[in-house]
Each structure stands twice: as C-alpha cells, then as structure tokens.
Amino acid sequence: MPKFNLMSYIMPPEDKVFFTLFQDGSEICKNAAKLYAEVLETKLDPQKKEEALKLRKKGKLAYKLVLKHLNKSFITPIEREDIQYIAVQLNKINKKIVKACLNLEVYHLTNYTGEMKEQALTLVNATESMGEIIGKFKKVSDVEDMTKTNIQMKELETHGDEIHLKAMSELFSGKFDALDVIKLRDMYKEIENALDACFNVSDTILNVVLKQA
C-alpha cells in the first residue's frame, strides 16, 4: 500500500517537532512501565521511589513542551486536536504508572499478586508497541504496516482486559479482607487505565494515518 501523505512532507524540519516529542513521551512511559514491573519483582526502595518521581516530572515537562510548541505553531503537521489528545494520553499513561508505583508504599503493600505482575508485563509490552507505532508515525511508514502494529496493540489491550477480569474475580472470591480488596482494586484499575490509554494513542495515530492516506 502507498505511504500516507502528511503535511510534514512539505514543512520545515522544526515543524516536525511534535513527532519527536511524541517519541520522547513514549520513552518516558516505557521507562515507567519497566520500573513498575521491576518494583513488583523486588520492592519500592528509596532509589526506585526517587526514579518514579523523576519520571512523573519528566512526563509533565514533556506534556507542557508539546503544548508550548502547539500554541506557537501557526500550521501543524496533523490536526491540533489530535496532537493535544496524543500528548494528553501519553501524560496520562505515565501518571497512572507512577501513581501505581507510589501507591505500593501508600497502601503498605508488600505482597504482590500474580495478576499484578502479569498486568505489569503486559503494560511493558504495550508501551513498547506504542513506541513502535509512534516511530513509524514519524518516519511516515505505510498504512498496512501501521495497521498491523495497531492490531497488536488491540490484542495487548484485550489481554489486559482478561487479566483485569481474572484479578477482579479473584479479588472478590472471599480470599482477601475488605481493606486489601480496596487497595488491590485501585492498583489494578490504575494499570488497566494506562493500558487503555496506550491503545488510545495507537488508535488515534492510525486514524490520522488513514485520514491522510
């Protein structure tokens, strides 16, 4: 299939900055996801807590940088609403993951369930796939290639839904006390929301590509 035609083809390099900023935001999300998965295999020590806080700050700064460039850009390579939406979702993913990391300490959780770890690994895969489609977005890859990546993202989201359903069933089986049910339910929900946002980014990018094809 032919490559899609973005206005970025005819725009000066500095006006392509949004694609680079998306990549930067995606990398922050991936690092946060890897940190969360690592914490679940070890513990949230002071060093990892500090790393989580730094990632939250980096994500916020990356988001603000997108808005800064958006506000001063007269012409953008894709619709302004799509740029803002992607930036919002990337910031949301990072914030959700960091919040989950920090809540391990807030909720005094030291025993991590198998579903938490499986969910975390799925999130790592999702952030990596999201990074791939953002990279293809910047390089103006063909529609078929990006569609395949988006399908992979949908499969990861579906797998995440299955994990969440399994976790909820286990959580309300009577094996946990009421306080732990509340804590774990919030933990599962934060990561589930982050997974959904990863697919939202991928799906939005594909829709932009299809509109420009």
Short mmCIF file of C-alpha atoms in Angstrom, two decimals:
data_model
loop_
_atom_site.label_atom_id
_atom_site.label_comp_id
_atom_site.label_asym_id
_atom_site.label_seq_id
_atom_site.Cartn_x
_atom_site.Cartn_y
_atom_site.Cartn_z
CA MET A 1 0.00 0.00 0.00
CA PRO A 2 1.21 3.56 -0.65
CA LYS A 3 2.60 5.68 2.11
CA PHE A 4 0.25 8.22 3.61
CA ASN A 5 0.78 11.88 2.80
CA LEU A 6 1.26 14.11 5.79
CA MET A 7 1.74 17.83 5.57
CA SER A 8 5.10 17.21 7.24
CA TYR A 9 6.48 16.28 3.85
CA ILE A 10 6.41 19.93 2.78
CA MET A 11 7.02 21.54 6.13
CA PRO A 12 10.39 22.66 7.51
CA PRO A 13 12.11 20.29 9.99
CA GLU A 14 11.29 22.43 13.02
CA ASP A 15 7.59 21.92 12.35
CA LYS A 16 8.06 18.16 12.67
CA VAL A 17 8.97 18.57 16.33
CA PHE A 18 5.70 17.03 17.52
CA PHE A 19 6.68 13.57 16.26
CA THR A 20 9.94 13.78 18.21
CA LEU A 21 8.11 14.96 21.30
CA PHE A 22 5.69 12.04 20.99
CA GLN A 23 8.67 9.68 20.86
CA ASP A 24 10.14 11.30 23.96
CA GLY A 25 6.85 10.95 25.82
CA SER A 26 6.52 7.34 24.74
CA GLU A 27 10.02 6.56 26.01
CA ILE A 28 9.14 8.04 29.40
CA CYS A 29 6.05 5.81 29.54
CA LYS A 30 8.09 2.74 28.66
CA ASN A 31 10.66 3.52 31.37
CA ALA A 32 7.87 3.98 33.91
CA ALA A 33 6.29 0.66 32.94
CA LYS A 34 9.63 -1.14 33.25
CA LEU A 35 10.21 0.47 36.63
CA TYR A 36 6.81 -0.69 37.89
CA ALA A 37 7.44 -4.25 36.69
CA GLU A 38 10.85 -4.21 38.34
CA VAL A 39 9.42 -2.92 41.61
CA LEU A 40 6.91 -5.78 41.69
CA GLU A 41 9.79 -8.24 41.43
CA THR A 42 11.76 -6.57 44.22
CA LYS A 43 10.35 -3.71 46.29
CA LEU A 44 9.84 0.04 46.21
CA ASP A 45 13.09 1.16 47.82
CA PRO A 46 14.03 4.86 48.17
CA GLN A 47 16.06 4.78 44.94
CA LYS A 48 13.17 3.44 42.86
CA LYS A 49 10.77 5.85 44.53
CA GLU A 50 13.02 8.74 43.53
CA GLU A 51 13.20 7.38 39.99
CA ALA A 52 9.40 7.23 39.85
CA LEU A 53 9.13 10.84 40.98
CA LYS A 54 11.64 11.92 38.35
CA LEU A 55 9.66 10.12 35.65
CA ARG A 56 6.48 11.88 36.76
CA LYS A 57 8.27 15.22 36.46
CA LYS A 58 9.71 14.32 33.04
CA GLY A 59 6.29 13.30 31.77
CA LYS A 60 4.74 16.56 32.93
CA LEU A 61 7.50 18.62 31.31
CA ALA A 62 7.18 16.65 28.06
CA TYR A 63 3.45 17.35 28.00
CA LYS A 64 3.96 21.06 28.64
CA LEU A 65 6.55 21.19 25.86
CA VAL A 66 4.04 19.81 23.36
CA LEU A 67 1.52 22.46 24.39
CA LYS A 68 4.16 25.17 24.14
CA HIS A 69 5.01 24.23 20.57
CA LEU A 70 1.35 23.80 19.72
CA ASN A 71 0.48 27.28 20.97
CA LYS A 72 3.19 28.95 18.90
CA SER A 73 2.63 26.90 15.72
CA PHE A 74 0.54 28.55 13.04
CA ILE A 75 0.48 25.40 10.90
CA THR A 76 0.76 21.87 12.32
CA PRO A 77 1.58 18.59 10.50
CA ILE A 78 -1.63 16.99 11.77
CA GLU A 79 -4.80 18.39 13.32
CA ARG A 80 -4.22 20.33 16.53
CA GLU A 81 -6.85 18.29 18.38
CA ASP A 82 -5.00 15.07 17.56
CA ILE A 83 -1.69 16.49 18.75
CA GLN A 84 -3.22 17.59 22.03
CA TYR A 85 -5.06 14.30 22.52
CA ILE A 86 -1.93 12.19 21.96
CA ALA A 87 0.04 14.39 24.36
CA VAL A 88 -2.70 14.14 26.99
CA GLN A 89 -2.81 10.35 26.72
CA LEU A 90 0.97 9.98 26.97
CA ASN A 91 1.00 12.11 30.10
CA LYS A 92 -1.92 10.11 31.48
CA ILE A 93 -0.13 6.80 30.94
CA ASN A 94 2.97 7.99 32.76
CA LYS A 95 0.99 9.50 35.65
CA LYS A 96 -1.06 6.33 36.12
CA ILE A 97 2.02 4.12 36.23
CA VAL A 98 3.93 6.37 38.61
CA LYS A 99 0.87 6.64 40.84
CA ALA A 100 0.64 2.85 40.98
CA CYS A 101 4.33 2.67 41.97
CA LEU A 102 3.93 5.21 44.75
CA ASN A 103 0.67 3.65 45.97
CA LEU A 104 2.54 0.47 46.82
CA GLU A 105 4.04 2.46 49.68
CA VAL A 106 0.88 4.47 50.46
CA TYR A 107 -1.17 1.26 50.72
CA HIS A 108 1.60 -0.60 52.57
CA LEU A 109 1.53 -3.38 50.00
CA THR A 110 4.42 -5.82 50.22
CA ASN A 111 2.88 -8.97 48.78
CA TYR A 112 2.20 -8.63 45.08
CA THR A 113 -0.28 -10.90 43.33
CA GLY A 114 0.42 -12.88 40.18
CA GLU A 115 -2.16 -10.77 38.36
CA MET A 116 -0.34 -7.58 39.33
CA LYS A 117 2.89 -8.91 37.85
CA GLU A 118 1.20 -10.24 34.72
CA GLN A 119 -0.57 -6.93 34.25
CA ALA A 120 2.74 -5.07 34.66
CA LEU A 121 4.47 -7.19 31.99
CA THR A 122 1.57 -6.62 29.61
CA LEU A 123 1.93 -2.91 30.20
CA VAL A 124 5.64 -3.06 29.35
CA ASN A 125 4.77 -4.77 26.06
CA ALA A 126 2.05 -2.21 25.37
CA THR A 127 4.36 0.77 25.91
CA GLU A 128 6.96 -0.83 23.65
CA SER A 129 4.40 -1.39 20.89
CA MET A 130 3.14 2.15 21.35
CA GLY A 131 6.70 3.36 20.86
CA GLU A 132 6.91 1.36 17.65
CA ILE A 133 3.81 2.90 16.10
CA ILE A 134 4.93 6.39 17.13
CA GLY A 135 8.29 5.71 15.49
CA LYS A 136 6.52 4.59 12.30
CA PHE A 137 4.32 7.68 12.52
CA LYS A 138 7.40 9.90 12.48
CA LYS A 139 9.03 8.00 9.62
CA VAL A 140 5.80 8.01 7.58
CA SER A 141 5.53 4.22 7.31
CA ASP A 142 2.92 2.60 5.08
CA VAL A 143 -0.65 2.17 6.25
CA GLU A 144 -0.58 -1.63 6.21
CA ASP A 145 2.47 -1.77 8.48
CA MET A 146 0.93 0.63 10.97
CA THR A 147 -2.38 -1.24 10.90
CA LYS A 148 -0.57 -4.44 11.90
CA THR A 149 1.02 -2.66 14.84
CA ASN A 150 -2.35 -1.26 15.90
CA ILE A 151 -3.84 -4.77 15.77
CA GLN A 152 -1.04 -5.96 18.04
CA MET A 153 -1.89 -3.14 20.42
CA LYS A 154 -5.54 -4.19 20.42
CA GLU A 155 -4.52 -7.74 21.26
CA LEU A 156 -2.47 -6.46 24.19
CA GLU A 157 -5.41 -4.36 25.39
CA THR A 158 -7.68 -7.40 25.15
CA HIS A 159 -5.16 -9.48 27.11
CA GLY A 160 -5.06 -6.72 29.71
CA ASP A 161 -8.86 -6.84 29.98
CA GLU A 162 -8.68 -10.59 30.56
CA ILE A 163 -6.11 -10.15 33.30
CA HIS A 164 -8.22 -7.46 34.93
CA LEU A 165 -11.34 -9.64 34.82
CA LYS A 166 -9.42 -12.55 36.32
CA ALA A 167 -7.99 -10.29 39.01
CA MET A 168 -11.41 -8.92 39.93
CA SER A 169 -12.87 -12.42 40.16
CA GLU A 170 -10.06 -13.49 42.45
CA LEU A 171 -10.29 -10.31 44.47
CA PHE A 172 -13.98 -10.81 45.31
CA SER A 173 -13.67 -14.53 45.92
CA GLY A 174 -13.54 -14.05 49.68
CA LYS A 175 -9.81 -14.76 49.97
CA PHE A 176 -8.98 -11.13 50.76
CA ASP A 177 -10.08 -8.91 53.60
CA ALA A 178 -12.08 -5.80 52.82
CA LEU A 179 -9.17 -3.36 53.13
CA ASP A 180 -6.96 -5.36 50.78
CA VAL A 181 -9.81 -5.56 48.27
CA ILE A 182 -9.97 -1.76 48.16
CA LYS A 183 -6.21 -1.40 47.83
CA LEU A 184 -5.75 -4.01 45.13
CA ARG A 185 -8.79 -2.89 43.17
CA ASP A 186 -7.27 0.59 42.90
CA MET A 187 -3.91 -0.85 41.85
CA TYR A 188 -5.46 -2.97 39.11
CA LYS A 189 -7.57 -0.07 37.88
CA GLU A 190 -4.62 2.33 37.54
CA ILE A 191 -2.71 -0.08 35.30
CA GLU A 192 -5.84 -1.04 33.37
CA ASN A 193 -6.41 2.65 32.61
CA ALA A 194 -2.80 3.01 31.49
CA LEU A 195 -3.21 0.05 29.13
CA ASP A 196 -6.38 1.56 27.67
CA ALA A 197 -4.57 4.86 27.11
CA CYS A 198 -1.76 3.07 25.25
CA PHE A 199 -4.29 1.70 22.78
CA ASN A 200 -5.97 5.11 22.53
CA VAL A 201 -2.66 6.60 21.37
CA SER A 202 -2.15 3.82 18.83
CA ASP A 203 -5.71 4.03 17.54
CA THR A 204 -5.57 7.81 17.22
CA ILE A 205 -2.34 7.62 15.24
CA LEU A 206 -3.81 5.03 12.88
CA ASN A 207 -6.92 7.18 12.35
CA VAL A 208 -4.70 10.15 11.48
CA VAL A 209 -2.76 7.97 9.03
CA LEU A 210 -5.94 6.73 7.38
CA LYS A 211 -7.26 10.27 7.02
CA GLN A 212 -4.02 11.32 5.32
CA ALA A 213 -3.71 8.20 3.11
#
